[in-house]
mmCIF file of C-alpha atoms in Angstrom:
data_model
loop_
_atom_site.group_PDB
_atom_site.id
_atom_site.type_symbol
_atom_site.label_atom_id
_atom_site.label_comp_id
_atom_site.label_asym_id
_atom_site.label_seq_id
_atom_site.Cartn_x
_atom_site.Cartn_y
_atom_site.Cartn_z
ATOM 1 C CA UNK A 30 335.660 -8.242 204.489
ATOM 2 C CA UNK A 31 336.442 -9.387 207.676
ATOM 3 C CA UNK A 32 337.056 -12.868 209.632
ATOM 4 C CA UNK A 33 334.309 -11.744 212.223
ATOM 5 C CA UNK A 34 331.866 -10.963 209.149
ATOM 6 C CA UNK A 35 331.407 -14.294 208.037
ATOM 7 C CA UNK A 36 332.564 -18.028 208.268
ATOM 8 C CA UNK A 37 332.226 -20.483 206.128
ATOM 9 C CA UNK A 38 329.533 -23.114 207.101
ATOM 10 C CA UNK A 39 331.105 -26.697 208.019
ATOM 11 C CA UNK A 40 329.096 -28.625 206.165
ATOM 12 C CA UNK A 41 329.705 -26.459 202.749
ATOM 13 C CA UNK A 42 332.938 -27.702 203.455
ATOM 14 C CA UNK A 43 332.238 -31.029 203.961
ATOM 15 C CA UNK A 44 330.238 -30.873 200.772
ATOM 16 C CA UNK A 45 333.387 -29.644 198.612
ATOM 17 C CA UNK A 46 335.683 -32.427 199.936
ATOM 18 C CA UNK A 47 332.826 -35.266 199.425
ATOM 19 C CA UNK A 48 332.128 -34.261 195.863
ATOM 20 C CA UNK A 49 336.083 -33.929 195.227
ATOM 21 C CA UNK A 50 336.514 -37.320 196.734
ATOM 22 C CA UNK A 51 333.959 -38.824 194.670
ATOM 23 C CA UNK A 52 335.479 -37.351 191.577
ATOM 24 C CA UNK A 53 338.666 -38.341 192.423
ATOM 25 C CA UNK A 54 338.193 -42.106 193.348
ATOM 26 C CA UNK A 55 335.466 -42.227 190.161
ATOM 27 C CA UNK A 56 338.624 -41.275 188.014
ATOM 28 C CA UNK A 57 340.870 -43.547 189.562
ATOM 29 C CA UNK A 58 338.882 -46.626 189.160
ATOM 30 C CA UNK A 59 338.710 -46.385 185.213
ATOM 31 C CA UNK A 60 342.506 -47.461 185.077
ATOM 32 C CA UNK A 61 342.084 -51.125 185.220
ATOM 33 C CA UNK A 62 345.938 -51.587 183.679
ATOM 34 C CA UNK A 63 347.125 -49.655 186.572
ATOM 35 C CA UNK A 64 345.915 -52.286 189.154
ATOM 36 C CA UNK A 65 345.539 -50.346 192.158
ATOM 37 C CA UNK A 66 343.470 -51.721 194.971
ATOM 38 C CA UNK A 67 341.078 -50.523 196.993
ATOM 39 C CA UNK A 68 343.235 -49.159 199.484
ATOM 40 C CA UNK A 69 345.381 -46.941 196.193
ATOM 41 C CA UNK A 70 341.459 -45.694 194.788
ATOM 42 C CA UNK A 71 340.624 -44.272 198.149
ATOM 43 C CA UNK A 72 343.688 -42.948 198.814
ATOM 44 C CA UNK A 73 343.747 -41.232 195.893
ATOM 45 C CA UNK A 74 339.707 -39.956 196.452
ATOM 46 C CA UNK A 75 340.510 -38.652 199.092
ATOM 47 C CA UNK A 76 343.991 -36.971 198.181
ATOM 48 C CA UNK A 77 341.239 -35.255 195.707
ATOM 49 C CA UNK A 78 338.696 -34.648 198.006
ATOM 50 C CA UNK A 79 341.031 -33.071 200.778
ATOM 51 C CA UNK A 80 343.743 -31.795 198.608
ATOM 52 C CA UNK A 81 342.426 -28.091 197.303
ATOM 53 C CA UNK A 82 341.485 -27.140 201.534
ATOM 54 C CA UNK A 83 345.078 -28.177 201.972
ATOM 55 C CA UNK A 84 347.225 -25.945 199.886
ATOM 56 C CA UNK A 85 344.010 -23.313 200.685
ATOM 57 C CA UNK A 86 345.266 -23.591 204.372
ATOM 58 C CA UNK A 87 348.633 -23.832 203.975
ATOM 59 C CA UNK A 88 348.668 -20.317 201.500
ATOM 60 C CA UNK A 89 346.947 -19.180 204.383
ATOM 61 C CA UNK A 90 349.025 -19.718 207.144
ATOM 62 C CA UNK A 91 346.680 -22.102 209.259
ATOM 63 C CA UNK A 92 346.252 -25.251 210.819
ATOM 64 C CA UNK A 93 343.817 -27.201 207.169
ATOM 65 C CA UNK A 94 340.605 -27.235 208.819
ATOM 66 C CA UNK A 95 340.366 -31.348 207.804
ATOM 67 C CA UNK A 96 342.933 -31.408 210.422
ATOM 68 C CA UNK A 97 340.699 -29.333 213.469
ATOM 69 C CA UNK A 98 337.629 -31.311 212.958
ATOM 70 C CA UNK A 99 336.739 -35.040 213.159
ATOM 71 C CA UNK A 100 334.329 -35.380 210.260
ATOM 72 C CA UNK A 101 336.592 -34.483 207.087
ATOM 73 C CA UNK A 102 338.585 -38.221 207.016
ATOM 74 C CA UNK A 103 334.637 -40.370 207.573
ATOM 75 C CA UNK A 104 333.378 -38.181 205.484
ATOM 76 C CA UNK A 105 336.169 -38.353 202.540
ATOM 77 C CA UNK A 106 336.223 -42.039 203.056
ATOM 78 C CA UNK A 107 332.114 -42.518 202.925
ATOM 79 C CA UNK A 108 332.377 -40.196 199.112
ATOM 80 C CA UNK A 109 335.913 -42.227 197.776
ATOM 81 C CA UNK A 110 334.199 -45.765 198.839
ATOM 82 C CA UNK A 111 330.701 -44.361 196.787
ATOM 83 C CA UNK A 112 332.817 -43.373 193.949
ATOM 84 C CA UNK A 113 334.386 -47.141 193.370
ATOM 85 C CA UNK A 114 330.491 -48.564 194.035
ATOM 86 C CA UNK A 115 329.702 -46.021 191.084
ATOM 87 C CA UNK A 116 332.356 -45.936 188.836
ATOM 88 C CA UNK A 117 330.759 -47.527 185.980
ATOM 89 C CA UNK A 118 327.583 -45.762 186.518
ATOM 90 C CA UNK A 119 329.609 -42.392 186.680
ATOM 91 C CA UNK A 120 331.615 -43.627 183.437
ATOM 92 C CA UNK A 121 328.458 -44.767 181.068
ATOM 93 C CA UNK A 122 327.123 -41.331 181.781
ATOM 94 C CA UNK A 123 329.963 -39.930 180.141
ATOM 95 C CA UNK A 124 330.139 -36.455 180.825
ATOM 96 C CA UNK A 125 329.616 -37.048 184.372
ATOM 97 C CA UNK A 126 333.171 -36.971 185.791
ATOM 98 C CA UNK A 127 333.625 -33.482 183.493
ATOM 99 C CA UNK A 128 330.324 -31.991 185.834
ATOM 100 C CA UNK A 129 331.921 -33.343 188.711
ATOM 101 C CA UNK A 130 335.086 -32.215 188.306
ATOM 102 C CA UNK A 131 333.090 -28.316 187.119
ATOM 103 C CA UNK A 132 331.594 -28.828 190.710
ATOM 104 C CA UNK A 133 334.427 -28.983 192.425
ATOM 105 C CA UNK A 134 336.737 -26.511 190.868
ATOM 106 C CA UNK A 135 333.755 -23.748 191.946
ATOM 107 C CA UNK A 136 332.980 -24.827 195.280
ATOM 108 C CA UNK A 137 336.928 -25.047 196.387
ATOM 109 C CA UNK A 138 337.405 -21.797 194.092
ATOM 110 C CA UNK A 139 334.810 -19.884 195.673
ATOM 111 C CA UNK A 140 335.984 -21.319 199.697
ATOM 112 C CA UNK A 141 339.439 -20.395 198.899
ATOM 113 C CA UNK A 142 338.618 -17.488 197.887
ATOM 114 C CA UNK A 143 335.581 -16.194 200.211
ATOM 115 C CA UNK A 144 338.213 -17.165 203.280
ATOM 116 C CA UNK A 145 340.840 -15.156 201.631
ATOM 117 C CA UNK A 146 339.126 -12.318 201.915
ATOM 118 C CA UNK A 147 337.686 -12.786 205.355
ATOM 119 C CA UNK A 148 341.286 -12.996 206.588
ATOM 120 C CA UNK A 149 341.824 -9.586 205.137
ATOM 121 C CA UNK A 150 343.876 -10.547 201.750
ATOM 122 C CA UNK A 151 343.770 -7.909 198.930
ATOM 123 C CA UNK A 152 341.762 -9.029 195.878
ATOM 124 C CA UNK A 153 344.613 -10.205 193.847
ATOM 125 C CA UNK A 154 346.264 -12.935 196.435
ATOM 126 C CA UNK A 155 342.669 -14.062 197.461
ATOM 127 C CA UNK A 156 342.642 -15.195 193.567
ATOM 128 C CA UNK A 157 345.276 -16.728 193.539
ATOM 129 C CA UNK A 158 344.425 -18.607 196.907
ATOM 130 C CA UNK A 159 340.867 -19.432 195.717
ATOM 131 C CA UNK A 160 342.515 -20.252 191.894
ATOM 132 C CA UNK A 161 345.076 -22.970 193.650
ATOM 133 C CA UNK A 162 342.644 -24.732 195.903
ATOM 134 C CA UNK A 163 340.312 -25.231 193.635
ATOM 135 C CA UNK A 164 343.214 -27.279 191.233
ATOM 136 C CA UNK A 165 345.048 -28.654 194.172
ATOM 137 C CA UNK A 166 342.670 -31.937 194.640
ATOM 138 C CA UNK A 167 343.538 -32.606 190.830
ATOM 139 C CA UNK A 168 347.674 -32.326 191.168
ATOM 140 C CA UNK A 169 347.432 -34.184 193.781
ATOM 141 C CA UNK A 170 345.490 -36.757 192.159
ATOM 142 C CA UNK A 171 347.332 -36.458 188.830
ATOM 143 C CA UNK A 172 350.351 -36.941 190.562
ATOM 144 C CA UNK A 173 349.217 -40.186 192.588
ATOM 145 C CA UNK A 174 348.155 -41.586 189.234
ATOM 146 C CA UNK A 175 351.615 -40.275 187.543
ATOM 147 C CA UNK A 176 349.501 -38.746 185.048
ATOM 148 C CA UNK A 177 350.409 -35.287 182.952
ATOM 149 C CA UNK A 178 348.962 -32.680 185.504
ATOM 150 C CA UNK A 179 346.012 -31.826 183.620
ATOM 151 C CA UNK A 180 346.502 -27.807 184.266
ATOM 152 C CA UNK A 181 349.944 -27.810 182.810
ATOM 153 C CA UNK A 182 348.446 -29.617 179.117
ATOM 154 C CA UNK A 183 346.612 -27.964 176.836
ATOM 155 C CA UNK A 184 343.047 -28.839 177.492
ATOM 156 C CA UNK A 185 339.684 -27.301 178.355
ATOM 157 C CA UNK A 186 340.041 -24.429 180.699
ATOM 158 C CA UNK A 187 340.521 -26.440 183.651
ATOM 159 C CA UNK A 188 342.155 -23.338 185.824
ATOM 160 C CA UNK A 189 340.804 -20.899 183.860
ATOM 161 C CA UNK A 190 337.454 -21.472 184.270
ATOM 162 C CA UNK A 191 338.982 -21.344 188.387
ATOM 163 C CA UNK A 192 339.855 -17.741 187.727
ATOM 164 C CA UNK A 193 337.233 -16.533 185.877
ATOM 165 C CA UNK A 194 334.939 -17.469 188.667
ATOM 166 C CA UNK A 195 337.142 -16.596 191.710
ATOM 167 C CA UNK A 196 337.889 -13.140 190.161
ATOM 168 C CA UNK A 197 334.229 -12.602 189.563
ATOM 169 C CA UNK A 198 333.871 -13.111 193.021
ATOM 170 C CA UNK A 199 335.534 -10.100 194.632
ATOM 171 C CA UNK A 200 334.042 -8.067 192.234
ATOM 172 C CA UNK A 201 330.889 -8.534 193.335
ATOM 173 C CA UNK A 202 332.095 -8.298 196.831
ATOM 174 C CA UNK A 203 333.542 -5.067 196.319
ATOM 175 C CA UNK A 204 330.184 -4.310 195.063
ATOM 176 C CA UNK A 205 328.661 -4.763 198.331
ATOM 177 C CA UNK A 206 326.605 -7.778 197.216
ATOM 178 C CA UNK A 207 326.551 -10.956 199.820
ATOM 179 C CA UNK A 208 328.960 -13.267 200.179
ATOM 180 C CA UNK A 209 326.750 -16.498 200.050
ATOM 181 C CA UNK A 210 325.390 -14.975 196.342
ATOM 182 C CA UNK A 211 328.484 -13.842 195.283
ATOM 183 C CA UNK A 212 330.216 -17.902 196.022
ATOM 184 C CA UNK A 213 326.904 -19.054 194.032
ATOM 185 C CA UNK A 214 327.571 -17.159 191.722
ATOM 186 C CA UNK A 215 331.023 -18.555 191.437
ATOM 187 C CA UNK A 216 330.347 -21.386 191.650
ATOM 188 C CA UNK A 217 328.287 -21.361 188.900
ATOM 189 C CA UNK A 218 330.581 -18.707 186.449
ATOM 190 C CA UNK A 219 333.511 -21.518 186.947
ATOM 191 C CA UNK A 220 330.641 -24.500 186.380
ATOM 192 C CA UNK A 221 329.743 -22.992 183.067
ATOM 193 C CA UNK A 222 333.173 -22.265 181.581
ATOM 194 C CA UNK A 223 334.826 -25.239 182.573
ATOM 195 C CA UNK A 224 331.911 -27.256 180.966
ATOM 196 C CA UNK A 225 330.906 -25.329 177.787
ATOM 197 C CA UNK A 226 335.184 -25.570 177.404
ATOM 198 C CA UNK A 227 335.125 -28.982 177.296
ATOM 199 C CA UNK A 228 331.188 -29.178 174.713
ATOM 200 C CA UNK A 229 332.891 -26.563 172.706
ATOM 201 C CA UNK A 230 336.852 -27.495 172.940
ATOM 202 C CA UNK A 231 338.205 -24.400 173.663
ATOM 203 C CA UNK A 232 341.853 -24.215 174.781
ATOM 204 C CA UNK A 233 344.490 -21.726 174.924
ATOM 205 C CA UNK A 234 347.528 -20.983 172.403
ATOM 206 C CA UNK A 235 349.597 -23.995 172.726
ATOM 207 C CA UNK A 236 353.039 -22.965 173.294
ATOM 208 C CA UNK A 237 355.906 -22.966 170.036
ATOM 209 C CA UNK A 238 358.977 -22.355 169.350
ATOM 210 C CA UNK A 239 360.192 -19.785 166.633
ATOM 211 C CA UNK A 240 361.317 -20.806 163.471
ATOM 212 C CA UNK A 241 364.882 -21.160 163.156
ATOM 213 C CA UNK A 242 366.517 -18.127 161.544
ATOM 214 C CA UNK A 243 363.295 -16.166 162.622
ATOM 215 C CA UNK A 244 365.165 -13.560 164.244
ATOM 216 C CA UNK A 245 368.053 -12.508 162.427
ATOM 217 C CA UNK A 246 371.001 -9.480 163.359
ATOM 218 C CA UNK A 247 371.729 -7.578 160.900
ATOM 219 C CA UNK A 248 375.346 -5.214 161.553
ATOM 220 C CA UNK A 249 375.802 -2.099 159.538
ATOM 221 C CA UNK A 250 379.098 -1.625 157.747
ATOM 222 C CA UNK A 251 380.744 1.228 160.151
ATOM 223 C CA UNK A 252 381.956 4.373 158.538
ATOM 224 C CA UNK A 253 385.170 5.173 158.053
ATOM 225 C CA UNK A 254 385.811 8.454 160.779
ATOM 226 C CA UNK A 255 388.155 11.598 159.930
ATOM 227 C CA UNK A 256 391.886 10.180 159.372
ATOM 228 C CA UNK A 257 391.570 6.910 157.921
#
């Protein structure tokens, strides 16, 4: 795939930013004890929507798309305000935050991987760029809220879902599948892994220390040499 063969449509990138901003603002608005004002919630929503694209373009050595168009900031602001207004409804529905989160990481993963492939990156770096773009918004969200970063904690396969989805995309692209179809499959696979992990509590094994005394060094007695 080359840059001239495929360009990500503006509306797809804006849709990903909008969904991310809605999710980020709705997530931040639930923390009543932190006394966030409307501007604070909006900033967190915007950062969640922008985060993945900013990190993606920085890794690819490009001026971020969000700074090359007049559309991104108004869309992110409007989506963040919508997330604040719908906060009670979103949390009343229970799983809506996780669903929006799964859609966001799927879309940013697909866009990031596709763009990396279009610029000529090998498949492994392309998967890396797509996966980092997928979780970038959530990292900024958690940092701004002073929360443990989700992908660093034992949880429901957050980054793993992005890696599985982006890997699926590069495999389909190598097989000659149309890039738009491959991107849609990437979003569906990422969404499916993330939602199933939340529903069935799938997690990676937790890091554990080796028990004290588990490793012992046994020294064999030296044999006396000749003349000793």
